[in-house]
PDB file of C-alpha atoms in Angstrom:
ATOM      1  CA  UNK A   1     -18.365  31.539 -90.562  1.00  0.00           C
ATOM      2  CA  UNK A   2     -18.979  34.334 -93.018  1.00  0.00           C
ATOM      3  CA  UNK A   3     -15.520  35.409 -94.181  1.00  0.00           C
ATOM      4  CA  UNK A   4     -16.577  38.962 -95.055  1.00  0.00           C
ATOM      5  CA  UNK A   5     -19.331  41.047 -93.501  1.00  0.00           C
ATOM      6  CA  UNK A   6     -20.372  44.690 -93.824  1.00  0.00           C
ATOM      7  CA  UNK A   7     -21.519  45.340 -90.250  1.00  0.00           C
ATOM      8  CA  UNK A   8     -19.141  44.394 -87.442  1.00  0.00           C
ATOM      9  CA  UNK A   9     -17.037  45.525 -84.491  1.00  0.00           C
ATOM     10  CA  UNK A  10     -13.245  45.609 -84.673  1.00  0.00           C
ATOM     11  CA  UNK A  11     -11.734  45.363 -81.204  1.00  0.00           C
ATOM     12  CA  UNK A  12      -8.362  45.127 -79.519  1.00  0.00           C
ATOM     13  CA  UNK A  13      -7.115  44.751 -75.974  1.00  0.00           C
ATOM     14  CA  UNK A  14      -3.969  45.883 -74.223  1.00  0.00           C
ATOM     15  CA  UNK A  15      -2.993  43.667 -71.304  1.00  0.00           C
ATOM     16  CA  UNK A  16      -0.542  43.330 -68.425  1.00  0.00           C
ATOM     17  CA  UNK A  17       1.020  40.279 -70.080  1.00  0.00           C
ATOM     18  CA  UNK A  18       0.424  37.409 -72.474  1.00  0.00           C
ATOM     19  CA  UNK A  19      -1.440  34.868 -70.298  1.00  0.00           C
ATOM     20  CA  UNK A  20      -5.219  35.326 -70.212  1.00  0.00           C
ATOM     21  CA  UNK A  21      -5.563  33.207 -67.060  1.00  0.00           C
ATOM     22  CA  UNK A  22      -3.199  35.311 -64.929  1.00  0.00           C
ATOM     23  CA  UNK A  23      -2.766  38.675 -66.666  1.00  0.00           C
ATOM     24  CA  UNK A  24      -5.350  41.437 -66.968  1.00  0.00           C
ATOM     25  CA  UNK A  25      -6.840  43.789 -69.556  1.00  0.00           C
ATOM     26  CA  UNK A  26      -5.778  47.430 -69.179  1.00  0.00           C
ATOM     27  CA  UNK A  27      -7.475  48.834 -72.290  1.00  0.00           C
ATOM     28  CA  UNK A  28     -10.278  47.847 -74.639  1.00  0.00           C
ATOM     29  CA  UNK A  29     -10.754  49.717 -77.878  1.00  0.00           C
ATOM     30  CA  UNK A  30     -13.463  48.962 -80.402  1.00  0.00           C
ATOM     31  CA  UNK A  31     -14.821  50.484 -83.593  1.00  0.00           C
ATOM     32  CA  UNK A  32     -18.362  49.693 -84.730  1.00  0.00           C
ATOM     33  CA  UNK A  33     -19.042  49.620 -88.475  1.00  0.00           C
ATOM     34  CA  UNK A  34     -22.502  49.415 -90.017  1.00  0.00           C
ATOM     35  CA  UNK A  35     -22.456  48.872 -93.795  1.00  0.00           C
ATOM     36  CA  UNK A  36     -18.686  49.480 -93.688  1.00  0.00           C
ATOM     37  CA  UNK A  37     -19.170  52.965 -92.190  1.00  0.00           C
ATOM     38  CA  UNK A  38     -17.712  53.826 -88.774  1.00  0.00           C
ATOM     39  CA  UNK A  39     -20.657  54.682 -86.515  1.00  0.00           C
ATOM     40  CA  UNK A  40     -19.327  54.418 -82.961  1.00  0.00           C
ATOM     41  CA  UNK A  41     -16.108  54.124 -80.943  1.00  0.00           C
ATOM     42  CA  UNK A  42     -15.431  52.460 -77.595  1.00  0.00           C
ATOM     43  CA  UNK A  43     -12.139  53.313 -75.871  1.00  0.00           C
ATOM     44  CA  UNK A  44     -11.685  52.561 -72.185  1.00  0.00           C
ATOM     45  CA  UNK A  45      -8.661  52.315 -69.927  1.00  0.00           C
ATOM     46  CA  UNK A  46      -9.145  49.746 -67.161  1.00  0.00           C
ATOM     47  CA  UNK A  47      -7.676  49.574 -63.687  1.00  0.00           C
ATOM     48  CA  UNK A  48      -6.203  46.043 -63.445  1.00  0.00           C
ATOM     49  CA  UNK A  49      -6.074  46.342 -59.631  1.00  0.00           C
ATOM     50  CA  UNK A  50      -2.355  45.521 -59.777  1.00  0.00           C
ATOM     51  CA  UNK A  51       0.768  47.239 -61.038  1.00  0.00           C
ATOM     52  CA  UNK A  52       1.344  47.321 -64.778  1.00  0.00           C
ATOM     53  CA  UNK A  53       4.753  45.762 -65.539  1.00  0.00           C
ATOM     54  CA  UNK A  54       7.346  48.255 -66.759  1.00  0.00           C
ATOM     55  CA  UNK A  55       7.809  46.342 -70.033  1.00  0.00           C
ATOM     56  CA  UNK A  56       4.082  46.755 -70.779  1.00  0.00           C
ATOM     57  CA  UNK A  57       4.235  50.487 -70.006  1.00  0.00           C
ATOM     58  CA  UNK A  58       7.240  50.745 -72.351  1.00  0.00           C
ATOM     59  CA  UNK A  59       5.284  49.020 -75.149  1.00  0.00           C
ATOM     60  CA  UNK A  60       1.871  50.652 -74.685  1.00  0.00           C
ATOM     61  CA  UNK A  61       2.633  53.908 -72.940  1.00  0.00           C
ATOM     62  CA  UNK A  62      -0.112  53.020 -70.414  1.00  0.00           C
ATOM     63  CA  UNK A  63       1.044  53.819 -66.880  1.00  0.00           C
ATOM     64  CA  UNK A  64      -0.223  52.932 -63.426  1.00  0.00           C
ATOM     65  CA  UNK A  65      -1.114  56.609 -62.952  1.00  0.00           C
ATOM     66  CA  UNK A  66      -3.260  56.574 -66.110  1.00  0.00           C
ATOM     67  CA  UNK A  67      -5.402  53.673 -64.873  1.00  0.00           C
ATOM     68  CA  UNK A  68      -5.433  54.429 -61.132  1.00  0.00           C
ATOM     69  CA  UNK A  69      -8.842  56.132 -61.150  1.00  0.00           C
ATOM     70  CA  UNK A  70     -10.365  54.147 -64.025  1.00  0.00           C
ATOM     71  CA  UNK A  71     -13.129  51.540 -63.764  1.00  0.00           C
ATOM     72  CA  UNK A  72     -12.201  47.914 -63.130  1.00  0.00           C
ATOM     73  CA  UNK A  73     -12.960  45.082 -65.552  1.00  0.00           C
ATOM     74  CA  UNK A  74     -16.188  44.119 -63.750  1.00  0.00           C
ATOM     75  CA  UNK A  75     -17.559  47.592 -64.507  1.00  0.00           C
ATOM     76  CA  UNK A  76     -16.295  47.755 -68.103  1.00  0.00           C
ATOM     77  CA  UNK A  77     -17.235  44.308 -69.443  1.00  0.00           C
ATOM     78  CA  UNK A  78     -21.019  44.863 -69.382  1.00  0.00           C
ATOM     79  CA  UNK A  79     -20.524  48.133 -71.294  1.00  0.00           C
ATOM     80  CA  UNK A  80     -18.282  46.426 -73.843  1.00  0.00           C
ATOM     81  CA  UNK A  81     -20.638  43.488 -74.330  1.00  0.00           C
ATOM     82  CA  UNK A  82     -23.535  45.907 -74.830  1.00  0.00           C
ATOM     83  CA  UNK A  83     -21.422  47.855 -77.350  1.00  0.00           C
ATOM     84  CA  UNK A  84     -20.711  44.800 -79.519  1.00  0.00           C
ATOM     85  CA  UNK A  85     -24.172  43.288 -79.142  1.00  0.00           C
ATOM     86  CA  UNK A  86     -24.751  40.480 -81.648  1.00  0.00           C
ATOM     87  CA  UNK A  87     -22.421  41.871 -84.317  1.00  0.00           C
ATOM     88  CA  UNK A  88     -19.524  39.793 -85.641  1.00  0.00           C
ATOM     89  CA  UNK A  89     -16.189  40.788 -84.107  1.00  0.00           C
ATOM     90  CA  UNK A  90     -12.924  41.253 -85.972  1.00  0.00           C
ATOM     91  CA  UNK A  91      -9.522  41.039 -84.281  1.00  0.00           C
ATOM     92  CA  UNK A  92      -5.933  40.664 -85.382  1.00  0.00           C
ATOM     93  CA  UNK A  93      -4.823  37.405 -83.732  1.00  0.00           C
ATOM     94  CA  UNK A  94      -8.330  36.799 -82.428  1.00  0.00           C
ATOM     95  CA  UNK A  95      -7.437  33.932 -80.033  1.00  0.00           C
ATOM     96  CA  UNK A  96      -5.437  36.415 -77.932  1.00  0.00           C
ATOM     97  CA  UNK A  97      -8.099  39.115 -77.590  1.00  0.00           C
ATOM     98  CA  UNK A  98     -11.058  36.723 -77.400  1.00  0.00           C
ATOM     99  CA  UNK A  99      -9.125  34.652 -74.850  1.00  0.00           C
ATOM    100  CA  UNK A 100      -8.614  37.673 -72.608  1.00  0.00           C
ATOM    101  CA  UNK A 101     -12.222  38.829 -72.934  1.00  0.00           C
ATOM    102  CA  UNK A 102     -13.585  35.335 -72.216  1.00  0.00           C
ATOM    103  CA  UNK A 103     -11.217  34.730 -69.276  1.00  0.00           C
ATOM    104  CA  UNK A 104     -12.304  38.084 -67.828  1.00  0.00           C
ATOM    105  CA  UNK A 105     -15.982  37.299 -68.421  1.00  0.00           C
ATOM    106  CA  UNK A 106     -15.577  33.961 -66.626  1.00  0.00           C
ATOM    107  CA  UNK A 107     -13.839  35.631 -63.663  1.00  0.00           C
ATOM    108  CA  UNK A 108     -16.791  38.044 -63.481  1.00  0.00           C
ATOM    109  CA  UNK A 109     -19.309  35.170 -63.639  1.00  0.00           C
ATOM    110  CA  UNK A 110     -20.602  36.417 -66.988  1.00  0.00           C
ATOM    111  CA  UNK A 111     -21.414  34.404 -70.096  1.00  0.00           C
ATOM    112  CA  UNK A 112     -18.524  34.104 -72.559  1.00  0.00           C
ATOM    113  CA  UNK A 113     -18.571  35.858 -75.919  1.00  0.00           C
ATOM    114  CA  UNK A 114     -20.370  33.868 -78.621  1.00  0.00           C
ATOM    115  CA  UNK A 115     -20.156  36.383 -81.464  1.00  0.00           C
ATOM    116  CA  UNK A 116     -18.994  35.267 -84.872  1.00  0.00           C
ATOM    117  CA  UNK A 117     -15.258  35.977 -84.955  1.00  0.00           C
ATOM    118  CA  UNK A 118     -13.105  36.954 -87.917  1.00  0.00           C
ATOM    119  CA  UNK A 119      -9.310  36.885 -87.539  1.00  0.00           C
ATOM    120  CA  UNK A 120      -7.389  39.227 -89.820  1.00  0.00           C
ATOM    121  CA  UNK A 121      -4.209  37.179 -89.335  1.00  0.00           C
ATOM    122  CA  UNK A 122      -5.844  34.299 -91.222  1.00  0.00           C
ATOM    123  CA  UNK A 123      -7.232  36.669 -93.853  1.00  0.00           C
ATOM    124  CA  UNK A 124      -3.857  38.369 -94.331  1.00  0.00           C
ATOM    125  CA  UNK A 125      -2.160  34.988 -94.815  1.00  0.00           C
ATOM    126  CA  UNK A 126      -4.629  34.233 -97.586  1.00  0.00           C
ATOM    127  CA  UNK A 127      -4.965  37.611 -99.285  1.00  0.00           C
ATOM    128  CA  UNK A 128      -1.696  39.447 -98.517  1.00  0.00           C
ATOM    129  CA  UNK A 129       0.878  36.680 -99.125  1.00  0.00           C
ATOM    130  CA  UNK A 130       3.610  39.110-100.177  1.00  0.00           C
ATOM    131  CA  UNK A 131       4.491  40.222 -96.625  1.00  0.00           C
ATOM    132  CA  UNK A 132       7.247  38.418 -94.728  1.00  0.00           C
ATOM    133  CA  UNK A 133       5.028  37.941 -91.655  1.00  0.00           C
ATOM    134  CA  UNK A 134       1.524  38.847 -90.550  1.00  0.00           C
ATOM    135  CA  UNK A 135       2.158  40.882 -87.419  1.00  0.00           C
ATOM    136  CA  UNK A 136       0.008  43.993 -87.255  1.00  0.00           C
ATOM    137  CA  UNK A 137       3.094  46.222 -87.148  1.00  0.00           C
ATOM    138  CA  UNK A 138       4.482  44.575 -90.302  1.00  0.00           C
ATOM    139  CA  UNK A 139       1.195  45.045 -92.155  1.00  0.00           C
ATOM    140  CA  UNK A 140       0.964  48.646 -90.954  1.00  0.00           C
ATOM    141  CA  UNK A 141       4.440  49.375 -92.369  1.00  0.00           C
ATOM    142  CA  UNK A 142       3.729  47.469 -95.579  1.00  0.00           C
ATOM    143  CA  UNK A 143       0.650  49.613 -96.270  1.00  0.00           C
ATOM    144  CA  UNK A 144       2.412  52.771 -95.012  1.00  0.00           C
ATOM    145  CA  UNK A 145      -0.318  53.490 -92.478  1.00  0.00           C
ATOM    146  CA  UNK A 146       0.262  56.368 -90.080  1.00  0.00           C
ATOM    147  CA  UNK A 147      -1.767  55.019 -87.148  1.00  0.00           C
ATOM    148  CA  UNK A 148      -0.050  54.567 -83.800  1.00  0.00           C
ATOM    149  CA  UNK A 149       0.755  51.133 -82.364  1.00  0.00           C
ATOM    150  CA  UNK A 150       0.064  49.210 -79.170  1.00  0.00           C
ATOM    151  CA  UNK A 151      -2.929  51.304 -78.209  1.00  0.00           C
ATOM    152  CA  UNK A 152      -6.279  49.677 -78.747  1.00  0.00           C
ATOM    153  CA  UNK A 153      -8.094  52.141 -81.023  1.00  0.00           C
ATOM    154  CA  UNK A 154      -5.031  52.699 -83.248  1.00  0.00           C
ATOM    155  CA  UNK A 155      -4.615  48.927 -83.575  1.00  0.00           C
ATOM    156  CA  UNK A 156      -8.331  48.680 -84.424  1.00  0.00           C
ATOM    157  CA  UNK A 157      -7.857  51.203 -87.243  1.00  0.00           C
ATOM    158  CA  UNK A 158      -4.968  49.173 -88.661  1.00  0.00           C
ATOM    159  CA  UNK A 159      -6.937  45.932 -88.257  1.00  0.00           C
ATOM    160  CA  UNK A 160      -9.902  47.430 -90.091  1.00  0.00           C
ATOM    161  CA  UNK A 161      -7.652  48.591 -92.923  1.00  0.00           C
ATOM    162  CA  UNK A 162      -6.229  45.051 -93.237  1.00  0.00           C
ATOM    163  CA  UNK A 163      -9.757  43.604 -93.163  1.00  0.00           C
ATOM    164  CA  UNK A 164     -10.995  45.965 -95.868  1.00  0.00           C
ATOM    165  CA  UNK A 165      -7.891  45.293 -97.995  1.00  0.00           C
ATOM    166  CA  UNK A 166      -8.470  41.528 -97.745  1.00  0.00           C
ATOM    167  CA  UNK A 167     -12.138  42.027 -98.596  1.00  0.00           C
ATOM    168  CA  UNK A 168     -11.206  44.127-101.645  1.00  0.00           C
ATOM    169  CA  UNK A 169      -8.681  41.534-102.838  1.00  0.00           C
ATOM    170  CA  UNK A 170     -11.184  38.713-102.335  1.00  0.00           C
ATOM    171  CA  UNK A 171     -13.738  40.541-104.463  1.00  0.00           C
ATOM    172  CA  UNK A 172     -11.135  41.181-107.169  1.00  0.00           C
ATOM    173  CA  UNK A 173     -10.436  37.450-107.444  1.00  0.00           C
ATOM    174  CA  UNK A 174     -14.158  36.746-107.867  1.00  0.00           C
ATOM    175  CA  UNK A 175     -14.610  39.073-110.816  1.00  0.00           C
TER     176      UNK A 175
END
């Protein structure tokens, strides 16, 4: 795995719960960077075809009414996979997001994601050791970022900031 790349897609999911085998994706957000420049955004609410638990609505602000007329996962996944193409993907706590995408792909009889994956949790542990934990919210507060939380595109913006900060610190240690 290449630890740092210049062209990539940062993505995040919001879900109905924590278990990729039984819970469902309700939002996918992604930001595409080519040579470290933002070139395209993907932000889609998804109808999970079941009620969103109240606790999830309280965390994300995503309601049943918001997703009622949205596309289902079978319609969104091909668009998302086309968006990311062959680019490496970057996530904060990648096993969670990749797990949900792959479980959804399997349920839709589609091939699982094989993109190179970079996890900013692992990078933050290595390059931002001064924080007391590596949750995205903690890192956002530490860097005094004004992005929102628990919505996919905002979390992507924070994740990209963390990625770029780790990349900068890695380069500083080289020179």
